[in-house]
Short mmCIF file of C-alpha atoms and ligand atoms in Angstrom, two decimals:
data_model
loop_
_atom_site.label_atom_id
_atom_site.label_comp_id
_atom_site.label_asym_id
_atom_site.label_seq_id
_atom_site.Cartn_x
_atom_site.Cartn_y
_atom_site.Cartn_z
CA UNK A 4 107.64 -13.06 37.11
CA UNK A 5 110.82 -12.87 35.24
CA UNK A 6 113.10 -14.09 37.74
CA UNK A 7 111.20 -17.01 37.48
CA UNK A 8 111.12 -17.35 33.91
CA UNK A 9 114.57 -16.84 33.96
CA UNK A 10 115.45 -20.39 35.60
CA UNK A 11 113.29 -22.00 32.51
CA UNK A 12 110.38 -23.02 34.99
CA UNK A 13 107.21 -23.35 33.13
CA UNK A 14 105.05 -20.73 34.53
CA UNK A 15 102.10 -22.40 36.72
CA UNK A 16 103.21 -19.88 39.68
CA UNK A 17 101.38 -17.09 41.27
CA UNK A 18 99.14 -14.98 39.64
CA UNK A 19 97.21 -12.23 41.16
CA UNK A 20 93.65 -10.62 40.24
CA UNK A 21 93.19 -7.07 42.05
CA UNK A 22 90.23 -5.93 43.27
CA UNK A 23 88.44 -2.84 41.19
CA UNK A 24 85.79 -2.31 43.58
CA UNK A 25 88.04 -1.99 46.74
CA UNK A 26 87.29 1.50 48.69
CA UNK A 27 90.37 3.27 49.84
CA UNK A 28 88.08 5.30 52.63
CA UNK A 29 87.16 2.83 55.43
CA UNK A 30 83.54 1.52 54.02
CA UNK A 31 80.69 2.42 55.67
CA UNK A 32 80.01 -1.04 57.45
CA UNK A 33 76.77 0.15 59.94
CA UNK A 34 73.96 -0.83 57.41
CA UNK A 35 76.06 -4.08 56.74
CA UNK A 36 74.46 -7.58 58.40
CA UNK A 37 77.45 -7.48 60.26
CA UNK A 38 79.44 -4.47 62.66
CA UNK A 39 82.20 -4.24 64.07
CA UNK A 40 80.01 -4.25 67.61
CA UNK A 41 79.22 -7.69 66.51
CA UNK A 42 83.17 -8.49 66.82
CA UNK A 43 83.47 -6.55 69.73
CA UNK A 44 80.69 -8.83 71.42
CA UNK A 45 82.38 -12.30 70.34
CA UNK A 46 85.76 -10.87 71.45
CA UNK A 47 84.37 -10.38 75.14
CA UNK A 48 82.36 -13.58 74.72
CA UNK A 49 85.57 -15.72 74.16
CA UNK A 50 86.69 -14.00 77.51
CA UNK A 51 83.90 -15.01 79.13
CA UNK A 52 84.50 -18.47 79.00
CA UNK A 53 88.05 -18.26 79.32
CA UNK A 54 88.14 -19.74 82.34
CA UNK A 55 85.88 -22.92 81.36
CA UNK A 56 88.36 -23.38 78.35
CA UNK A 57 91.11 -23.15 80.65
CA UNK A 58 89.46 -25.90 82.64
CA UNK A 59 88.46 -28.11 79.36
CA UNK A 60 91.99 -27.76 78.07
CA UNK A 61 95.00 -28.06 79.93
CA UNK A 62 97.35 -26.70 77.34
CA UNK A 63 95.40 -23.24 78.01
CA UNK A 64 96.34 -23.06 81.11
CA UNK A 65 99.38 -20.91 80.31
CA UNK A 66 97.18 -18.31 77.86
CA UNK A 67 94.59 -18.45 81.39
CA UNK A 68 92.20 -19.86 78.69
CA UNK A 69 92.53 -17.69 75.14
CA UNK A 70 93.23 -19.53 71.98
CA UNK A 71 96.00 -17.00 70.72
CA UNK A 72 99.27 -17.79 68.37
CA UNK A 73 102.42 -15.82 68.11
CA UNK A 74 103.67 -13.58 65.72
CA UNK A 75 106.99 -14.34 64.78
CA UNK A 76 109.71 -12.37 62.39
CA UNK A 77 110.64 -14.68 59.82
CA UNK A 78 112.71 -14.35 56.39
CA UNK A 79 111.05 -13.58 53.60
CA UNK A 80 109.96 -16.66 51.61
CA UNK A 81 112.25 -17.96 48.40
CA UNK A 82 112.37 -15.56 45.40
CA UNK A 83 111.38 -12.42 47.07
CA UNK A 84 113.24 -9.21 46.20
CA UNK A 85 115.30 -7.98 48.78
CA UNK A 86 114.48 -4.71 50.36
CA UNK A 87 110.56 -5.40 50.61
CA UNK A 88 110.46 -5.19 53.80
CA UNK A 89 110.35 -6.95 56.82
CA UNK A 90 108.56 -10.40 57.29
CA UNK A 91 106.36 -12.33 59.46
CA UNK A 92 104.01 -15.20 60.23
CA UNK A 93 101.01 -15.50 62.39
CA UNK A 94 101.32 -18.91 63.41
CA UNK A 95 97.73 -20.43 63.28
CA UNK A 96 99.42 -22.93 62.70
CA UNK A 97 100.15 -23.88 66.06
CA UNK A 98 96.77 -22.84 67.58
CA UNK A 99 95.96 -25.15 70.32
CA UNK A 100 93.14 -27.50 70.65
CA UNK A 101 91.87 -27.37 67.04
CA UNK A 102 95.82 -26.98 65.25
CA UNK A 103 94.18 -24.24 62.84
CA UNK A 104 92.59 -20.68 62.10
CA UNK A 105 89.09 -22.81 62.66
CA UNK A 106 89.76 -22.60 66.64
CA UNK A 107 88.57 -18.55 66.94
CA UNK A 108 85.53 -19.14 64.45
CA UNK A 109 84.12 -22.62 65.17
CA UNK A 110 84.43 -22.47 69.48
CA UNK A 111 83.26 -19.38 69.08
CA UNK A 112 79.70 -20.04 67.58
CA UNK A 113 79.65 -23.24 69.66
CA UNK A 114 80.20 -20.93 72.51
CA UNK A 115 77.57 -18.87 71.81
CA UNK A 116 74.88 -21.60 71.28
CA UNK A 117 75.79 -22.88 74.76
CA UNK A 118 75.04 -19.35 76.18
CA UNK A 119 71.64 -19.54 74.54
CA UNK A 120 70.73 -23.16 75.98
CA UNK A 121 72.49 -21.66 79.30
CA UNK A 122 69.74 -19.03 78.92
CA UNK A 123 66.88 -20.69 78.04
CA UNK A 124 67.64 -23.23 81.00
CA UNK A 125 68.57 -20.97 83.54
CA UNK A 126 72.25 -22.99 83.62
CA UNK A 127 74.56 -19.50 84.34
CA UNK A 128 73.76 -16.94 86.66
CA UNK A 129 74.30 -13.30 85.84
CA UNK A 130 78.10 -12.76 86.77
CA UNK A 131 78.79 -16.19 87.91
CA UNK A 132 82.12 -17.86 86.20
CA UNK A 133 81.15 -19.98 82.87
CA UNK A 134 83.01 -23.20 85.10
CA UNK A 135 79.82 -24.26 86.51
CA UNK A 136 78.93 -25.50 82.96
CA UNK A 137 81.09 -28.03 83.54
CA UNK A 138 79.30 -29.21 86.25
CA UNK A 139 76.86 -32.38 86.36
CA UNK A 140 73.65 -30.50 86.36
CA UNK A 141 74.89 -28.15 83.24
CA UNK A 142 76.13 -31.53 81.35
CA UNK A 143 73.08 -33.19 81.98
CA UNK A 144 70.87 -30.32 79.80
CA UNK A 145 74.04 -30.13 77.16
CA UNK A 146 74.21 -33.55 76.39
CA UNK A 147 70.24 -33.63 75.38
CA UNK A 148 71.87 -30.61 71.99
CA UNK A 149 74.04 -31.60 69.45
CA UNK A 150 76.19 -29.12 66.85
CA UNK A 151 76.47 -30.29 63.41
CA UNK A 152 78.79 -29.24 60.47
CA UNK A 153 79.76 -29.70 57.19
CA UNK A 154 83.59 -29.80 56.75
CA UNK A 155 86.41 -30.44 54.40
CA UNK A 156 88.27 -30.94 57.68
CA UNK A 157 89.25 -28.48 59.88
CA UNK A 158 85.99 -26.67 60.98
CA UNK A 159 85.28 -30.67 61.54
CA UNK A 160 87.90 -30.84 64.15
CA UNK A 161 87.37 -27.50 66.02
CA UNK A 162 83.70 -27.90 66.05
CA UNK A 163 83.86 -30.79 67.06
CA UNK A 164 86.40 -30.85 69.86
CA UNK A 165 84.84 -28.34 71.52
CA UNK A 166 81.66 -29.55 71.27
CA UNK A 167 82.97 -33.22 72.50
CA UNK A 168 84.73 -31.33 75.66
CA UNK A 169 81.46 -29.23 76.79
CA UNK A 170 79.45 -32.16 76.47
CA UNK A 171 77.18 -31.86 73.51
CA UNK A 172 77.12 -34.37 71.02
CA UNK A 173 78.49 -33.73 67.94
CA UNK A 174 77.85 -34.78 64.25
CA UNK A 175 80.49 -33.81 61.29
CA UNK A 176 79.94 -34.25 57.84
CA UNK A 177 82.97 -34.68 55.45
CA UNK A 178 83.59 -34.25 52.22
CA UNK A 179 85.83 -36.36 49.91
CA UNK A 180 89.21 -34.70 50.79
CA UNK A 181 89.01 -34.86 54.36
CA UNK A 182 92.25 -36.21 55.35
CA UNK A 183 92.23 -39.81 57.26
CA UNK A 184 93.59 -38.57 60.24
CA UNK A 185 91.22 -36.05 60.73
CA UNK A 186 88.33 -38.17 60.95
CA UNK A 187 90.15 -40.50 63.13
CA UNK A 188 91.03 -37.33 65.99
CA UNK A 189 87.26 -36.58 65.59
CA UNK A 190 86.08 -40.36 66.02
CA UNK A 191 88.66 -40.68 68.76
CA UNK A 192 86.48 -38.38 71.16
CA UNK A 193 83.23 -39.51 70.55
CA UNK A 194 82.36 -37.35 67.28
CA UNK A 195 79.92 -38.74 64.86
CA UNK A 196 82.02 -38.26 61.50
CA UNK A 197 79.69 -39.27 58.42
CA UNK A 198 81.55 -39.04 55.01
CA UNK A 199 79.95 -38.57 51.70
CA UNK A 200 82.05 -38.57 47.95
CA UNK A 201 81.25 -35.25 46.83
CA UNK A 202 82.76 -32.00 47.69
CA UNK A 203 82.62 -29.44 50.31
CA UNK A 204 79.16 -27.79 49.46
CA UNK A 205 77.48 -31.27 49.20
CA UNK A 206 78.79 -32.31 52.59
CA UNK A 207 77.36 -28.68 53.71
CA UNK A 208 73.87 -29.32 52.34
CA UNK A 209 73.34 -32.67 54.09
CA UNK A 210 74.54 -31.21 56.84
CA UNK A 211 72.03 -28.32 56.96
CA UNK A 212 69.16 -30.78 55.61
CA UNK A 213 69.39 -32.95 58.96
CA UNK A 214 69.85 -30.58 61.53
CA UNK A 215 66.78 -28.20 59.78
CA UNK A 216 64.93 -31.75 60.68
CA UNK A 217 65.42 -31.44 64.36
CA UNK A 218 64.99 -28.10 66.79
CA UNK A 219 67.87 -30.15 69.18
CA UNK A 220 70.59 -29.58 66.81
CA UNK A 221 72.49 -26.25 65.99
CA UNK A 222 73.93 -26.63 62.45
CA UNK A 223 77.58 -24.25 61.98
CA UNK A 224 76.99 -23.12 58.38
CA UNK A 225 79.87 -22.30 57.75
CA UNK A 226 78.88 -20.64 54.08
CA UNK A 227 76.78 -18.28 55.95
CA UNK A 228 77.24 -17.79 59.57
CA UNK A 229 77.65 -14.64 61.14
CA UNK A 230 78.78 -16.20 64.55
CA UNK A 231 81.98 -17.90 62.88
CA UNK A 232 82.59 -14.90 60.80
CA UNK A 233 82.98 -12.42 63.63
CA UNK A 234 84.95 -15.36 65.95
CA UNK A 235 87.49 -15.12 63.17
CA UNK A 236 87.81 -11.32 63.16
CA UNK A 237 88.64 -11.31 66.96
CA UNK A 238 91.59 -12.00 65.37
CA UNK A 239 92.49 -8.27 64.09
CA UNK A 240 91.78 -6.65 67.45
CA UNK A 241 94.14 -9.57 69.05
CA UNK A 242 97.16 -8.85 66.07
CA UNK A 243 96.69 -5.43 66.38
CA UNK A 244 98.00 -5.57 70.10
CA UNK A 245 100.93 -7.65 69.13
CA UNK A 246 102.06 -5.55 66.70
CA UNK A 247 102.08 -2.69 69.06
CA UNK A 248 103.99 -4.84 71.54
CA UNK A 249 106.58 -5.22 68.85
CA UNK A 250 106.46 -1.72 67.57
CA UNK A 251 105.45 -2.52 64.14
CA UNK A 252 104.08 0.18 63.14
CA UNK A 253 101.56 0.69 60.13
CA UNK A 254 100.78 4.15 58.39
CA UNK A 255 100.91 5.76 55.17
CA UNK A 256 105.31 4.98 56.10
CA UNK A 257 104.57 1.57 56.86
CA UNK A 258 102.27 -0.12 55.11
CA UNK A 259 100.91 -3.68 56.15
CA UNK A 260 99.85 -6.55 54.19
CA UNK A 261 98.71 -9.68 55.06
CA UNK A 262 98.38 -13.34 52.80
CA UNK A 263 95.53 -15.35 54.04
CA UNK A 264 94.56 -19.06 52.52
CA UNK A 265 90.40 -18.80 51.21
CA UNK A 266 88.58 -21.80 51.02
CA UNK A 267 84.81 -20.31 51.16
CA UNK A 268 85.94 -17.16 52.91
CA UNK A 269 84.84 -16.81 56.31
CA UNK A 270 87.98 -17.32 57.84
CA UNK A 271 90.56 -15.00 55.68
CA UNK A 272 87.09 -12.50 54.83
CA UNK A 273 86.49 -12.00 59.17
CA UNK A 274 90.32 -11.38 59.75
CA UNK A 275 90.67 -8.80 56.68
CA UNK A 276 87.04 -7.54 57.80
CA UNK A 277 88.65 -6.60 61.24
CA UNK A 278 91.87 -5.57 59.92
CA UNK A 279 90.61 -2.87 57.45
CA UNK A 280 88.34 -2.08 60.54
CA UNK A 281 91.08 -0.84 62.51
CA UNK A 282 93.90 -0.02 60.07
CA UNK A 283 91.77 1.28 57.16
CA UNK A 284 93.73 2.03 53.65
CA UNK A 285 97.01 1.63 55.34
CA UNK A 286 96.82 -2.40 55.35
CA UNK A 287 96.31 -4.91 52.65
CA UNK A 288 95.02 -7.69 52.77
CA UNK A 289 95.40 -10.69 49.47
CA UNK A 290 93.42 -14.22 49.69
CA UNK A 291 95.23 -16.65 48.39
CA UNK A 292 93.75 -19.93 46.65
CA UNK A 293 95.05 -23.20 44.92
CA UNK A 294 94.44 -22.58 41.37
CA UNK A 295 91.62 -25.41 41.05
CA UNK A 296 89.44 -24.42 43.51
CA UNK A 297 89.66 -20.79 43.05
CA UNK A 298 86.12 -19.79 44.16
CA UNK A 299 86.65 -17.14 46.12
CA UNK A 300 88.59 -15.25 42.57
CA UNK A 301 85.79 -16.04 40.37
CA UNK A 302 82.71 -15.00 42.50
CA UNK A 303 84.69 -11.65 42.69
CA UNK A 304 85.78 -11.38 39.11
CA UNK A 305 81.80 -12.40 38.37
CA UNK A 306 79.87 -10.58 40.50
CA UNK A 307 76.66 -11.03 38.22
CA UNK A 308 77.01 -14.74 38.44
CA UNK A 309 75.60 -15.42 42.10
CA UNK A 310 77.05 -18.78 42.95
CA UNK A 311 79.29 -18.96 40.18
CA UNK A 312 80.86 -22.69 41.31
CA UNK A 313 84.66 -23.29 39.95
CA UNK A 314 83.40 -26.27 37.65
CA UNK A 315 81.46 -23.81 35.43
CA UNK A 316 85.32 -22.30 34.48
CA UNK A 317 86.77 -25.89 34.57
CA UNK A 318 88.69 -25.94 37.78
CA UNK A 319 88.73 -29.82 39.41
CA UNK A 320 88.65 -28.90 43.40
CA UNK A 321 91.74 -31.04 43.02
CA UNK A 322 94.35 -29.69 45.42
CA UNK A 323 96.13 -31.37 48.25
CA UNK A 324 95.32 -28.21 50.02
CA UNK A 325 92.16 -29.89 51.85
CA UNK A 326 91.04 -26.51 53.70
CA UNK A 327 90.64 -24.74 50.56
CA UNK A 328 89.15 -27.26 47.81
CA UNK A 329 86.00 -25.71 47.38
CA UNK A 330 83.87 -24.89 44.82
CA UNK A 331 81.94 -21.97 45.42
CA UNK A 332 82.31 -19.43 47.58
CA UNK A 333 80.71 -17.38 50.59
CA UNK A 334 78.19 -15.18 49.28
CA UNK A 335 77.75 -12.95 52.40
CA UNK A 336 82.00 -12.66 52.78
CA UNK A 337 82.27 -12.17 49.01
CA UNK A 338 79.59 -9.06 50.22
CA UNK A 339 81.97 -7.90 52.95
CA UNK A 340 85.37 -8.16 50.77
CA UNK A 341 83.84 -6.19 48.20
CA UNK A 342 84.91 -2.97 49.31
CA UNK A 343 87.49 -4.33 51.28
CA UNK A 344 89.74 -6.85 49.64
CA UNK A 345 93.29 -5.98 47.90
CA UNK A 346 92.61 -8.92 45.72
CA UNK A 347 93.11 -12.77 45.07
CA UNK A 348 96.54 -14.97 44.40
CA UNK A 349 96.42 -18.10 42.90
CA UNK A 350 98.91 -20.82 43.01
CA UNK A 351 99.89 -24.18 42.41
CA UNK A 352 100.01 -27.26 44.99
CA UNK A 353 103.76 -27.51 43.57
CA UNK A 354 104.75 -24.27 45.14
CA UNK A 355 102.61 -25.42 48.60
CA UNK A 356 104.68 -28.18 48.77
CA UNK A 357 107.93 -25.97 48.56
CA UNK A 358 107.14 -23.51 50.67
CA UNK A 359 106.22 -25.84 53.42
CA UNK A 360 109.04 -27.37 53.09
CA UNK A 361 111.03 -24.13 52.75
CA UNK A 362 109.11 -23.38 56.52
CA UNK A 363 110.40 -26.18 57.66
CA UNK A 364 113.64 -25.71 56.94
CA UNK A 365 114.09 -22.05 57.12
CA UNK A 366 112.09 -21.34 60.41
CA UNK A 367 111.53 -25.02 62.28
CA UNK A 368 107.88 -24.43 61.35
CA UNK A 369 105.05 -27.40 60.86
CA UNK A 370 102.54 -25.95 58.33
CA UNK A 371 99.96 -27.68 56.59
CA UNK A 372 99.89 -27.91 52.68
CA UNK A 373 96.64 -25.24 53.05
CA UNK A 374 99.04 -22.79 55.39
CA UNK A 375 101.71 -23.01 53.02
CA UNK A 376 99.63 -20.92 50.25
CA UNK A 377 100.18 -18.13 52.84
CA UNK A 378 103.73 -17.75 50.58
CA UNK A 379 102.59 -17.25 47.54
CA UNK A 380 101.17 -14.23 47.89
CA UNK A 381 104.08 -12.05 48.65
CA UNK A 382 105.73 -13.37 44.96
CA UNK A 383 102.92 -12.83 43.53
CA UNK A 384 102.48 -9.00 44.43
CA UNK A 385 105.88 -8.82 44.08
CA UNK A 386 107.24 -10.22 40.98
CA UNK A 387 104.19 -10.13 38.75
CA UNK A 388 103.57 -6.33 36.44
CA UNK A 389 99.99 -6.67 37.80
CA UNK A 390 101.33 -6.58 41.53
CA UNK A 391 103.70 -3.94 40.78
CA UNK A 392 101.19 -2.01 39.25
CA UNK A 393 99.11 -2.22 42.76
CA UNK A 394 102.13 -1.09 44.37
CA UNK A 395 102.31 2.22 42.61
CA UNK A 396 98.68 2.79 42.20
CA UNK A 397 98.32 2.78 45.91
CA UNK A 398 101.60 5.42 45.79
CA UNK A 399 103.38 2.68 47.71
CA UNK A 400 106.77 2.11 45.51
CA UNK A 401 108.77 4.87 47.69
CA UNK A 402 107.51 3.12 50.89
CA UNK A 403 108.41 -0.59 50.36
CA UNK A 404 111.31 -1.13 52.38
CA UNK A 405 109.51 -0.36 55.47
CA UNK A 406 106.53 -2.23 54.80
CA UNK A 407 105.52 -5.76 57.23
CA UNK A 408 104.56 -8.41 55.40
CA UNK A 409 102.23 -11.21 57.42
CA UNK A 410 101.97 -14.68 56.24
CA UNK A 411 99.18 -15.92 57.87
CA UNK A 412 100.17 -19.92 58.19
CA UNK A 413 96.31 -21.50 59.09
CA UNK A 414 97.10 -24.71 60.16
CA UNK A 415 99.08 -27.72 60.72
CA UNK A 416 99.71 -29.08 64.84
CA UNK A 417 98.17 -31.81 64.40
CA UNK A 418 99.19 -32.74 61.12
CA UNK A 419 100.85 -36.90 62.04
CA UNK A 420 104.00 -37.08 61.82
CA UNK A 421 104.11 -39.86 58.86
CA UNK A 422 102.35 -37.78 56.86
CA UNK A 423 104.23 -34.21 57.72
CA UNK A 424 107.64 -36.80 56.83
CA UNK A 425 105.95 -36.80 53.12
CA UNK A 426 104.93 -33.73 52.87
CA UNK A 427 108.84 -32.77 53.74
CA UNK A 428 109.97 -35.38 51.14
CA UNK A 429 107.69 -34.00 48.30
CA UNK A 430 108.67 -30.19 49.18
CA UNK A 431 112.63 -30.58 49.33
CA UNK A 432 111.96 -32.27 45.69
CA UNK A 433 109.89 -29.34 44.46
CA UNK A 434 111.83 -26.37 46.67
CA UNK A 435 114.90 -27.70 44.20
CA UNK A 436 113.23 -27.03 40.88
CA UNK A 437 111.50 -24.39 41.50
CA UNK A 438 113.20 -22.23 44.26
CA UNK A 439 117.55 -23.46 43.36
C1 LIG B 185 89.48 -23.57 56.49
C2 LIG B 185 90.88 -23.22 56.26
C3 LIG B 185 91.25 -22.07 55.57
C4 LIG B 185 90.27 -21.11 54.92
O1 LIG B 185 89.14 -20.78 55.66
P1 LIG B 185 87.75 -20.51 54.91
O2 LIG B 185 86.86 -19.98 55.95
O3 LIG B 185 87.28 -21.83 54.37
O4 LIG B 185 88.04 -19.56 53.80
C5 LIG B 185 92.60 -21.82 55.43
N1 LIG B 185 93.52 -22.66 55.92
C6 LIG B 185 93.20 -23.76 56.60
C7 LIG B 185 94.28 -24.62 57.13
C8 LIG B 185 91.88 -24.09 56.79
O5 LIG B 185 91.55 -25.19 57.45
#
């Protein structure tokens, strides 16, 4: 981190923890609890009801009903070397109807509890369009279900959107940093929000305590669903065609690496699943985590302490990154990313703040503080000895300059504007110490 060190900054930055365990030949996934046929099956399942979501949501009419973002060329973010390559984002951030990486995930395993009541009820025939569950007679039996969830936020707002829009009722439970706003947007459509003052896992449990209470409610458990897991893979199969629409290529030539913000896992852990699916050894994938609620580190670091929580190493789950303050992570992803994951950055909400202002400025881009830990990662492979030691371990040195480099920015749309003003305000402070 020298160039760093160099302006006198105290060193709170980036650091990076590399896997051991990862397995350069594509792992074996068929005895896993999850395939890639699973992914396969959500991917056609979201097509399915394309056309319903197309009808829910107006601002799908233009994607005829698929919750996609763009993949843009950016620069790369402050302080990275020159000559690493070429970068971009995926801009999750600008996902429509739930504003983050939640949309694929959560409407996905609401989507596929409606099937089931659609199903049992005899609501869809075989082949007929998904539309006529927006009809009367379909409300009438989805309005008798509810889905429930345990949130820091986010998977709040996408569960419960959709849920709100096909009719079921909806219940979210919040934990203590779920922002205002949030709660508001969720209230504002007829969600049930019920907040608690503990963290994350807490709101998860009561969540999963009521709906075990009543066979009318589906509970999204979000730190062990398969459903939401293999929603968020779609993902790969869906970046993988845009980066052969923009020629990008990625082979032992042109490696690939991607930065994804953890909070329990499922999101980042389903698009890296996919990812090392299709591109095996030849892409990269790094989680990255505030440095007080880095769960997702620790459980791998500690894989003979099941449910290892970040209190037990004193971490506070203080972070204004709101989608990633929790304590302890997925045990089924941390499973998956065993073999799979490059390894774990953590940073500092100072940086978060920088970089999303940095975004803003550099690229016109409206990230939340979460999205914004997307830009840590590249400094941290690339400025730290234990990065650069990954880089020519993997034989990857001679290679850089033609490597992509994909920030993955998770969420921010509907972040209000008051509060996006701050953000700004705090981050042009912060870019100035830290960045020059
Ligand atoms: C939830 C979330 C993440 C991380 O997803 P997990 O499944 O919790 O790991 C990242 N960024 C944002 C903006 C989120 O809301």
């Amino acid at each position: 981190m020298k160039n760093i060190k160099n302006r006198g900054i105290p060193l709170s930055e980036a650091a990076i923890w590399l896997n051991a365990d990862i397995n350069p030949n594509s792992p074996d996934s068929s005895t896993a609890a999850i395939t890639y046929a699973d992914v396969e099956k959500a991917e056609k399942r979201l097509q399915r009801f394309a056309p319903l979501l197309q009808q829910l949501f107006p601002e799908l009419e233009t994607s005829q009903g698929l919750i996609e973002s763009d993949l843009l060329a950016v620069q790369a973010p402050p302080l990275v070397p020159e000559g690493s390559g070429q970068f971009w984002v995926k801009a999750d951030h600008a996902l429509p109807v739930a504003g983050s990486i939640k949309a694929r995930g959560g409407i996905h395993e609401v989507l596929e509890f409606v099937e089931t009541l659609a199903e049992q009820h005899g609501l869809l025939q075989e082949n007929e369009s998904t539309c006529v569950l927006a009809q009367p007679a379909a409300r009438a039996v989805l309005e008798q279900y509810s889905v429930a969830v345990g949130s820091t936020g986010n998977l709040g707002l996408s569960i419960g959107v959709i849920g709100a829009a096909l009719g079921l009722q909806a219940t979210v439970h919040m934990s203590a940093e779920a922002k205002e706003w949030k709660k508001e947007r969720l209230r504002n459509r007829g969600v049930t929000v019920l907040e608690y003052g503990g963290d994350y896992a807490l709101a998860v449990e009561a969540g999963r305590m009521e709906a075990a209470a009543n066979d009318h409610v589906h509970f999204v458990d979000d730190e062990q669903s398969v459903s939401l897991f293999v929603g968020y893979a779609v993902a790969a199969k869906r970046l993988q065609q845009q980066l052969v629409a923009q020629h990008i290529k990625v082979d032992a030539e042109h490696p690939l690496f991607v930065y994804l913000p953890c909070g329990v896992g499922g999101a980042p852990g389903g698009v890296c699943y996919g990812l090392k699916h299709i591109f095996g050894e030849h892409v990269h994938c790094f989680f990255v985590e505030p440095e007080q609620a880095a769960c997702f580190q620790l459980q791998m670091a500690h894989p003979e302490r099941s449910g290892i929580s970040i209190y037990d190493e004193g971490q506070t789950n203080k972070t204004e990154a709101d989608g990633l303050a929790v304590p302890v992570a997925s045990q089924v992803v941390v499973q998956m990313m065993r073999p799979r994951l490059s390894g774990v950055v953590t940073t500092s909400d100072d940086y978060l703040f920088a970089d999303l202002y940095a975004l803003q400025q550099r690229e016109g881009m409206q990230v939340e503080p979460s999205a914004a830990a997307a830009c840590s990662g590249p400094r941290a492979l690339l400025n730290t000895a234990e990065g650069q030691q990954y880089i020519h371990e993997k034989g990857l040195a001679a290679v850089m300059a033609q490597s992509n480099h994909i920030l993955w920015t998770t969420g921010g749309l509907f972040v209000p504007p008051e509060e996006y003003r701050e953000f700004c305000a705090r981050g042009e402070r912060l870019a100035k110490v830290l960045f020059g």
